[in-house]
Coordinates of C-alpha atoms in Angstrom, one line a residue:
Chain A
X1 CA -22.9 4.9 -0.2
X2 CA -26.7 5.3 -0.9
X3 CA -27.7 1.6 -0.5
X4 CA -25.6 1.1 2.6
X5 CA -26.3 4.3 4.4
X6 CA -28.4 2.6 7.0
X7 CA -26.0 -0.2 7.7
X8 CA -23.3 0.0 10.3
X9 CA -19.7 0.2 9.1
X10 CA -18.0 -3.2 9.2
X11 CA -15.6 -3.6 12.0
X12 CA -14.7 -7.3 11.9
X13 CA -11.1 -8.5 11.7
X14 CA -10.0 -9.5 8.2
X15 CA -9.6 -13.0 6.8
X16 CA -6.1 -14.2 7.4
X17 CA -3.9 -13.5 4.4
X18 CA -3.1 -16.6 2.3
X19 CA 0.6 -16.0 2.1
X20 CA 1.1 -19.1 -0.2
X21 CA -1.0 -17.2 -2.8
X22 CA 1.1 -14.0 -2.5
X23 CA 4.7 -14.0 -3.4
X24 CA 7.1 -15.0 -0.6
X25 CA 9.5 -12.3 0.7
X26 CA 12.6 -14.3 -0.4
X27 CA 12.5 -15.0 -4.2
X28 CA 16.1 -15.1 -5.5
X29 CA 15.0 -15.0 -9.2
X30 CA 14.2 -11.4 -8.3
X31 CA 17.6 -10.4 -7.1
X32 CA 16.9 -7.4 -4.9
X33 CA 14.6 -9.5 -2.7
X34 CA 17.6 -11.5 -1.5
X35 CA 18.8 -8.7 0.9
X36 CA 15.4 -7.1 1.5
X37 CA 13.5 -10.1 2.7
X38 CA 13.0 -10.9 6.4
X39 CA 14.4 -14.2 7.5
X40 CA 12.5 -14.6 10.7
X41 CA 8.9 -15.7 10.7
X42 CA 6.2 -13.0 10.8
X43 CA 4.4 -12.5 14.1
X44 CA 0.8 -13.5 13.5
X45 CA -2.0 -11.9 15.3
X46 CA -5.7 -11.5 14.7
X47 CA -6.3 -7.9 13.6
X48 CA -6.7 -5.3 16.3
X49 CA -8.3 -1.9 16.0
X50 CA -5.0 -0.6 14.7
X51 CA -5.4 -2.7 11.6
X52 CA -9.1 -3.0 11.1
X53 CA -9.4 0.8 10.9
X54 CA -7.7 2.7 8.1
X55 CA -7.7 6.1 6.4
X56 CA -10.5 7.0 4.0
X57 CA -10.1 9.7 1.5
X58 CA -12.9 12.0 0.3
X59 CA -13.5 12.9 -3.4
X60 CA -12.4 16.4 -2.5
X61 CA -8.8 15.4 -2.9
X62 CA -9.3 14.6 -6.6
X63 CA -8.8 17.0 -9.5
X64 CA -10.7 16.7 -12.7
X65 CA -7.8 15.1 -14.6
X66 CA -6.5 12.8 -11.9
X67 CA -7.9 9.8 -13.7
X68 CA -6.7 10.9 -17.2
X69 CA -3.0 10.2 -17.6
X70 CA -3.2 11.2 -21.3
X71 CA -3.9 14.8 -20.2
X72 CA -3.0 15.4 -16.6
X73 CA 0.6 16.2 -17.3
X74 CA 0.2 17.4 -20.9
X75 CA 0.6 20.9 -22.1
X76 CA -2.6 22.7 -23.0
X77 CA -4.1 21.3 -26.1
X78 CA -1.7 18.4 -26.3
X79 CA -1.8 14.8 -25.2
X80 CA 0.5 11.9 -24.5
X81 CA 1.8 9.7 -27.4
X82 CA 0.9 6.1 -27.6
X83 CA -2.0 3.6 -27.7
X84 CA -4.9 5.1 -25.9
X85 CA -6.6 2.8 -23.5
X86 CA -9.2 2.9 -20.7
X87 CA -8.6 0.7 -17.6
X88 CA -11.6 0.1 -15.5
X89 CA -12.8 -2.5 -13.0
X90 CA -14.2 -3.0 -9.5
X91 CA -12.7 -3.3 -6.1
X92 CA -14.3 -6.2 -4.3
X93 CA -13.5 -8.0 -1.1
X94 CA -13.1 -11.8 -0.7
X95 CA -16.8 -12.1 0.0
X96 CA -17.5 -10.6 -3.4
X97 CA -18.9 -7.4 -1.9
X98 CA -18.0 -4.1 -3.6
X99 CA -15.6 -1.8 -1.6
X100 CA -16.8 1.7 -2.2
X101 CA -15.0 5.0 -1.5
X102 CA -11.4 3.6 -1.6
X103 CA -8.5 5.4 -3.1
X104 CA -6.5 3.8 -6.0
X105 CA -3.3 5.3 -7.2
X106 CA -1.6 4.2 -10.5
X107 CA 1.8 4.7 -12.0
X108 CA 3.5 3.5 -15.2
X109 CA 6.1 4.0 -17.9
X110 CA 5.2 5.8 -21.1
X111 CA 4.5 4.1 -24.5
X112 CA 8.3 3.5 -25.0
X113 CA 8.8 1.9 -21.6
X114 CA 10.5 5.0 -20.1
X115 CA 9.6 6.2 -16.6
X116 CA 9.7 9.9 -15.6
X117 CA 12.1 9.3 -12.7
X118 CA 15.5 10.7 -12.0
X119 CA 16.9 7.3 -11.2
X120 CA 15.7 5.9 -14.6
X121 CA 18.4 5.8 -17.3
X122 CA 16.8 3.8 -20.1
X123 CA 17.6 5.3 -23.5
X124 CA 14.0 5.4 -24.7
X125 CA 12.7 9.0 -24.8
X126 CA 10.7 10.8 -22.2
X127 CA 7.3 12.0 -23.5
X128 CA 7.0 15.7 -22.6
X129 CA 3.3 15.3 -22.3
X130 CA 3.2 12.2 -20.0
X131 CA 3.8 12.2 -16.3
X132 CA 2.7 8.7 -15.5
X133 CA 0.6 9.0 -12.3
X134 CA -3.1 9.1 -11.7
X135 CA -5.7 8.2 -9.0
X136 CA -9.4 7.5 -8.5
X137 CA -11.8 6.7 -5.8
X138 CA -14.3 3.8 -6.2
X139 CA -18.0 4.6 -6.4
X140 CA -20.9 3.0 -4.5
X141 CA -20.5 -0.2 -6.5
X142 CA -16.8 -0.3 -6.1
X143 CA -16.1 0.8 -9.6
X144 CA -13.2 2.9 -10.9
X145 CA -11.9 3.9 -14.3
X146 CA -9.0 5.9 -15.8
X147 CA -7.6 6.6 -19.2
X148 CA -4.0 6.3 -20.1
X149 CA -1.4 5.2 -22.7
X150 CA -0.6 1.6 -22.9
X151 CA 2.9 1.4 -21.3
X152 CA 5.8 -0.2 -23.2
X153 CA 8.0 -3.0 -22.0
X154 CA 11.4 -2.0 -20.6
X155 CA 14.7 -3.7 -19.7
X156 CA 16.0 -3.8 -16.2
X157 CA 19.3 -4.9 -14.6
X158 CA 18.3 -8.2 -13.0
X159 CA 19.4 -11.0 -15.3
X160 CA 21.6 -10.1 -18.3
X161 CA 18.6 -9.7 -20.5
X162 CA 15.5 -9.3 -18.4
X163 CA 12.6 -7.2 -19.6
X164 CA 9.4 -6.3 -17.7
X165 CA 6.2 -7.0 -19.5
X166 CA 4.0 -3.9 -20.1
X167 CA 2.4 -3.2 -16.7
X168 CA 0.7 -0.6 -14.6
X169 CA 1.4 -0.4 -10.9
X170 CA -1.6 -0.1 -8.6
X171 CA -1.8 1.0 -4.9
X172 CA -5.1 0.3 -3.2
X173 CA -6.5 1.3 0.2
X174 CA -9.4 -0.5 1.6
X175 CA -11.4 0.3 4.7
X176 CA -8.8 -1.1 7.0
X177 CA -5.1 -0.6 7.0
X178 CA -4.6 -4.4 6.9
X179 CA -6.1 -4.4 3.4
X180 CA -3.4 -2.1 2.1
X181 CA -2.1 -3.5 -1.2
X182 CA 0.3 -2.7 -3.9
X183 CA 0.3 -4.8 -7.1
X184 CA 0.8 -4.7 -10.8
X185 CA -1.6 -5.1 -13.7
X186 CA -0.5 -7.0 -16.9
X187 CA -2.1 -7.1 -20.3
X188 CA -3.8 -10.1 -21.9
X189 CA -1.8 -11.9 -24.4
X190 CA 1.6 -10.4 -23.5
X191 CA 4.2 -13.3 -24.0
X192 CA 6.6 -11.4 -21.7
X193 CA 4.5 -12.1 -18.6
X194 CA 5.7 -15.6 -18.3
X195 CA 9.4 -14.7 -18.7
X196 CA 9.4 -12.0 -15.9
X197 CA 11.2 -12.7 -12.7
X198 CA 8.9 -10.3 -10.8
X199 CA 5.8 -12.1 -12.1
X200 CA 7.7 -15.3 -11.3
X201 CA 7.8 -14.4 -7.6
X202 CA 4.1 -15.5 -7.5
X203 CA 4.1 -19.3 -7.0
X204 CA 0.6 -20.1 -8.3
X205 CA -0.2 -19.7 -12.0
X206 CA -3.9 -18.9 -11.2
X207 CA -2.7 -16.1 -8.9
X208 CA -0.6 -14.7 -11.8
X209 CA -3.7 -14.9 -14.0
X210 CA -5.6 -12.7 -11.5
X211 CA -3.2 -9.9 -12.4
X212 CA -3.8 -10.1 -16.2
X213 CA -6.4 -7.7 -17.5
X214 CA -8.5 -8.9 -20.4
X215 CA -9.2 -6.8 -23.4
X216 CA -12.7 -5.5 -22.9
X217 CA -14.0 -5.1 -26.4
X218 CA -17.5 -4.1 -25.2
X219 CA -16.2 -1.0 -23.4
X220 CA -13.8 0.0 -26.2
X221 CA -14.7 3.4 -27.5
X222 CA -14.8 3.4 -31.4
X223 CA -12.2 5.7 -33.0
X224 CA -10.8 6.6 -29.5
X225 CA -9.6 4.0 -27.0
X226 CA -9.5 0.3 -26.3
X227 CA -10.6 -0.9 -22.9
X228 CA -9.1 -3.3 -20.4
X229 CA -10.9 -4.6 -17.3
X230 CA -9.0 -5.1 -14.0
X231 CA -10.9 -6.2 -10.9
X232 CA -9.1 -6.1 -7.6
X233 CA -9.9 -8.2 -4.6
X234 CA -9.1 -7.1 -1.1
X235 CA -9.2 -9.1 2.1
X236 CA -12.7 -9.9 3.3
X237 CA -13.7 -9.3 6.9
X238 CA -15.5 -11.4 9.4
X239 CA -18.9 -10.5 10.9
X240 CA -18.7 -9.3 14.4
X241 CA -22.0 -11.0 15.5
X242 CA -20.5 -13.3 18.0
X243 CA -17.4 -11.4 18.9
X244 CA -16.5 -9.0 21.7
X245 CA -17.4 -5.5 20.8
X246 CA -14.2 -3.4 20.6
X247 CA -15.8 -0.7 22.6
X248 CA -17.0 -3.1 25.2
X249 CA -15.5 -4.6 28.4
Chain B
X1 CA -20.7 -32.3 -2.9
X2 CA -21.0 -29.7 -0.2
X3 CA -22.0 -26.1 -0.9
X4 CA -19.4 -23.8 -2.3
X5 CA -18.1 -21.1 0.0
X6 CA -17.8 -18.8 -3.0
X7 CA -15.0 -16.6 -1.7
X8 CA -12.8 -14.8 -4.1
X9 CA -9.0 -14.9 -3.7
X10 CA -7.2 -11.7 -2.7
X11 CA -5.3 -10.0 -5.5
X12 CA -1.7 -11.1 -5.1
X13 CA 0.8 -8.5 -4.1
X14 CA 3.7 -7.3 -6.3
X15 CA 6.7 -5.2 -5.5
X16 CA 6.2 -1.4 -5.6
X17 CA 9.4 -1.2 -7.6
X18 CA 12.1 1.5 -7.7
X19 CA 9.8 4.1 -9.3
X20 CA 7.0 3.9 -6.6
X21 CA 7.5 7.6 -6.0
X22 CA 5.9 8.5 -9.4
X23 CA 2.6 7.2 -8.1
X24 CA 2.7 7.8 -4.4
X25 CA 4.8 11.0 -4.1
X26 CA 4.9 12.5 -7.5
X27 CA 6.0 16.0 -6.3
X28 CA 9.0 14.4 -4.5
X29 CA 9.7 12.7 -7.7
X30 CA 9.7 16.0 -9.6
X31 CA 6.4 15.4 -11.4
X32 CA 5.0 18.7 -10.4
X33 CA 1.6 20.1 -11.3
X34 CA -0.5 16.9 -11.3
X35 CA -1.4 17.0 -7.5
X36 CA -1.1 20.1 -5.3
X37 CA 0.8 18.2 -2.7
X38 CA 1.9 14.7 -2.0
X39 CA -0.7 12.8 -0.1
X40 CA 0.2 12.2 3.5
X41 CA 3.1 14.7 3.6
X42 CA 1.4 16.8 6.3
X43 CA -0.2 15.1 9.3
X44 CA -0.7 17.9 11.8
X45 CA -1.9 21.5 11.7
X46 CA -2.1 24.3 14.3
X47 CA -5.2 22.8 15.9
X48 CA -4.2 19.2 16.2
X49 CA -4.4 18.0 19.8
X50 CA -1.6 16.3 21.5
X51 CA 2.2 16.2 22.0
X52 CA 4.1 17.0 18.9
X53 CA 6.8 14.5 18.0
X54 CA 9.1 13.7 15.2
X55 CA 9.8 10.1 14.0
X56 CA 12.8 9.6 11.9
X57 CA 14.9 6.6 10.8
X58 CA 16.1 4.5 8.0
X59 CA 15.3 1.1 6.5
X60 CA 18.4 -1.1 6.5
X61 CA 18.9 -4.1 4.2
X62 CA 20.6 -7.4 5.0
X63 CA 24.0 -6.0 4.1
X64 CA 23.6 -3.0 6.5
X65 CA 23.0 -0.5 3.7
X66 CA 20.1 2.0 3.9
X67 CA 17.2 1.4 1.5
X68 CA 17.0 4.7 -0.4
X69 CA 14.0 3.9 -2.5
X70 CA 11.4 2.8 0.0
X71 CA 8.1 4.4 0.9
X72 CA 6.8 4.3 4.4
X73 CA 3.2 4.8 5.6
X74 CA 2.2 5.2 9.2
X75 CA -1.3 4.9 10.7
X76 CA -2.0 5.8 14.3
X77 CA -4.6 6.9 16.8
X78 CA -5.1 10.5 17.9
X79 CA -4.0 11.8 21.3
X80 CA -7.1 10.3 22.9
X81 CA -6.5 6.8 21.4
X82 CA -9.2 7.2 18.7
X83 CA -8.7 6.3 15.0
X84 CA -9.9 8.7 12.3
X85 CA -11.8 6.0 10.4
X86 CA -15.4 5.0 9.7
X87 CA -14.7 1.7 11.4
X88 CA -13.9 3.6 14.7
X89 CA -17.1 3.1 16.8
X90 CA -15.9 4.3 20.2
X91 CA -16.0 8.0 19.4
X92 CA -15.0 10.7 17.1
X93 CA -11.3 11.2 16.5
X94 CA -9.7 14.7 16.4
X95 CA -10.9 16.2 13.1
X96 CA -7.5 18.0 12.8
X97 CA -5.6 14.8 12.7
X98 CA -6.0 12.3 9.9
X99 CA -3.8 9.7 11.6
X100 CA -2.1 8.7 8.4
X101 CA 1.1 9.8 6.8
X102 CA 3.4 8.8 3.9
X103 CA 7.1 9.5 3.4
X104 CA 9.8 8.2 1.0
X105 CA 13.2 7.4 2.3
X106 CA 15.5 10.1 1.0
X107 CA 17.3 9.1 -2.2
X108 CA 20.6 10.4 -0.8
X109 CA 20.8 9.2 2.8
X110 CA 17.8 6.9 3.1
X111 CA 16.3 8.9 6.0
X112 CA 12.5 9.2 6.5
X113 CA 10.8 11.7 8.8
X114 CA 7.3 12.1 10.1
X115 CA 6.0 15.2 12.0
X116 CA 3.1 13.8 14.1
X117 CA 1.7 13.5 17.6
X118 CA 2.1 10.9 20.2
X119 CA -0.9 8.6 20.1
X120 CA -3.1 7.6 23.1
X121 CA -3.8 4.1 24.1
X122 CA -6.3 2.0 22.2
X123 CA -7.9 -1.3 23.3
X124 CA -6.9 -4.8 22.3
X125 CA -9.7 -7.1 21.3
X126 CA -10.4 -8.3 24.8
X127 CA -10.5 -4.8 26.2
X128 CA -7.0 -4.6 27.7
X129 CA -5.2 -1.5 26.7
X130 CA -2.4 -1.7 24.1
X131 CA 0.6 0.5 24.7
X132 CA 0.8 3.7 22.6
X133 CA 2.1 2.6 19.2
X134 CA 2.3 3.6 15.5
X135 CA 1.7 1.1 12.7
X136 CA 4.2 1.1 9.9
X137 CA 3.8 -0.2 6.4
X138 CA 6.9 -0.4 4.2
X139 CA 7.2 -1.0 0.5
X140 CA 10.2 -0.9 -1.9
X141 CA 11.9 -2.5 -4.8
X142 CA 12.8 -6.0 -3.7
X143 CA 9.9 -6.2 -1.2
X144 CA 7.3 -8.4 -2.7
X145 CA 4.5 -7.7 -0.2
X146 CA 4.3 -4.7 2.1
X147 CA 5.8 -5.2 5.5
X148 CA 3.8 -4.3 8.6
X149 CA 5.4 -3.5 11.9
X150 CA 4.8 -1.1 14.9
X151 CA 6.9 1.5 16.7
X152 CA 6.4 1.6 20.5
X153 CA 7.7 4.4 22.8
X154 CA 10.7 3.8 25.1
X155 CA 9.4 6.0 27.9
X156 CA 6.2 3.9 28.2
X157 CA 7.9 1.1 30.2
X158 CA 4.8 0.1 32.2
X159 CA 2.4 0.2 29.2
X160 CA 4.9 -1.7 27.0
X161 CA 5.3 -4.4 29.7
X162 CA 1.5 -5.1 29.6
X163 CA 1.1 -4.7 25.8
X164 CA -0.7 -7.8 24.4
X165 CA 1.2 -7.7 21.1
X166 CA 4.7 -7.3 22.6
X167 CA 3.8 -10.1 25.0
X168 CA 3.4 -12.4 22.0
X169 CA 7.1 -12.0 20.9
X170 CA 8.7 -15.3 21.9
X171 CA 12.3 -14.2 21.9
X172 CA 12.3 -11.3 24.3
X173 CA 15.5 -9.8 23.0
X174 CA 13.5 -8.9 19.8
X175 CA 11.0 -6.7 21.6
X176 CA 13.6 -3.8 21.4
X177 CA 13.4 -3.9 17.6
X178 CA 9.8 -2.5 17.9
X179 CA 10.8 0.4 20.3
X180 CA 12.0 3.8 19.1
X181 CA 15.0 5.6 20.6
X182 CA 14.0 8.9 22.2
X183 CA 16.0 12.1 22.2
X184 CA 13.9 15.1 23.3
X185 CA 10.8 15.1 21.0
X186 CA 12.5 13.1 18.3
X187 CA 12.2 9.3 18.1
X188 CA 14.5 7.3 15.9
X189 CA 13.1 4.1 14.5
X190 CA 15.4 2.1 12.3
X191 CA 13.8 -0.8 10.5
X192 CA 16.1 -3.7 9.8
X193 CA 14.8 -5.9 7.0
X194 CA 17.1 -8.9 7.7
X195 CA 19.9 -10.2 9.9
X196 CA 20.9 -10.0 13.6
X197 CA 18.8 -6.9 14.3
X198 CA 15.9 -7.9 12.2
X199 CA 12.7 -6.0 13.1
X200 CA 9.7 -8.0 14.1
X201 CA 7.3 -7.9 11.2
X202 CA 3.6 -8.7 11.5
X203 CA 1.1 -10.9 9.8
X204 CA -2.0 -9.1 11.0

């Protein structure tokens, strides 16, 4: 946090969420949402200290291979099978400011579309050298990066013949618990994106496009791995210049 | 033309899906050896200040069935009402209490369980005290955007009666959906996603 060490932490409440940009809770094309969506209106309230604060994790929680899914579950000297890629990007807030020091967690299927999970029954093979989880903490400029195998598409019991596009799940913390976000990253050019009922829960095409990572040829490492760029935007927060201080009164 | 505000749009949410455990609780999901322990699995140690409590419960869907593939996170103040966060400017929170925990609902019976401490009171924006509460965040297959709610404490009758958030609930019969059921040091907090007993969820 070198360039910000003299500035006070931001404590303003967050911009209201644009819930027309996010998917609605009830989206019957994604069948499981039917019984898992609240029917009553949400209770809206400007953020209190319980939401504008949030947990912050130090780099000490990270192991050396946490951001290397090709190797963090592999046997010594071996590596996961599939297309080697680097995924990198920045975490910004809605004001365009980098969000440093925040934890990102990723999970995904292997190259054949098979998850390492006891509830998963897809007949594609498990890769003995691929676990499918990783994590990273953003640097002072909000940057993160990890390397992995490009995941495969996989079928799921929704419609008779529904398949998920290749995707990587992201869990992101911000500086306040109200910024907590889970989303999915898709890959540029995948024709499956526009057929997917889960993607289709998002009403706005531009919002969907915000989840599609472009191929980043410039950062591709020759003879090693291609790169994809995926920037993540968290809620911005107001200045507290003209607001009651929380510690006041 | 007026000036452009230049704000970015928030990245849209997507469901955590049925295999969320791979990423958030890999050891629970039998992916052992990548992380030493699942993050958020232990909230207290021997030195943590405050009254030890257990919070347990289930997440129930609109057909009355427990959701057995959810992950819950809680965020709360320490026993003095301070949050362990850089955005906490009122003082320094108990260093032996992170204030954050994470727990999957059990794949067999759908039960979650947190071992934590009872939080102190923290101020609302205008300085009034909020009643002791724990913030919950729930994700699962079928939930397109994480659900926020709070658990309040049934023995805090007076504090709950003056709580600014509970006061905002228009239909008073719904206040009870945000209050745990106490039995000794164990609080049961069932979250109902839908239907007659639907929990009050927050846009906050």
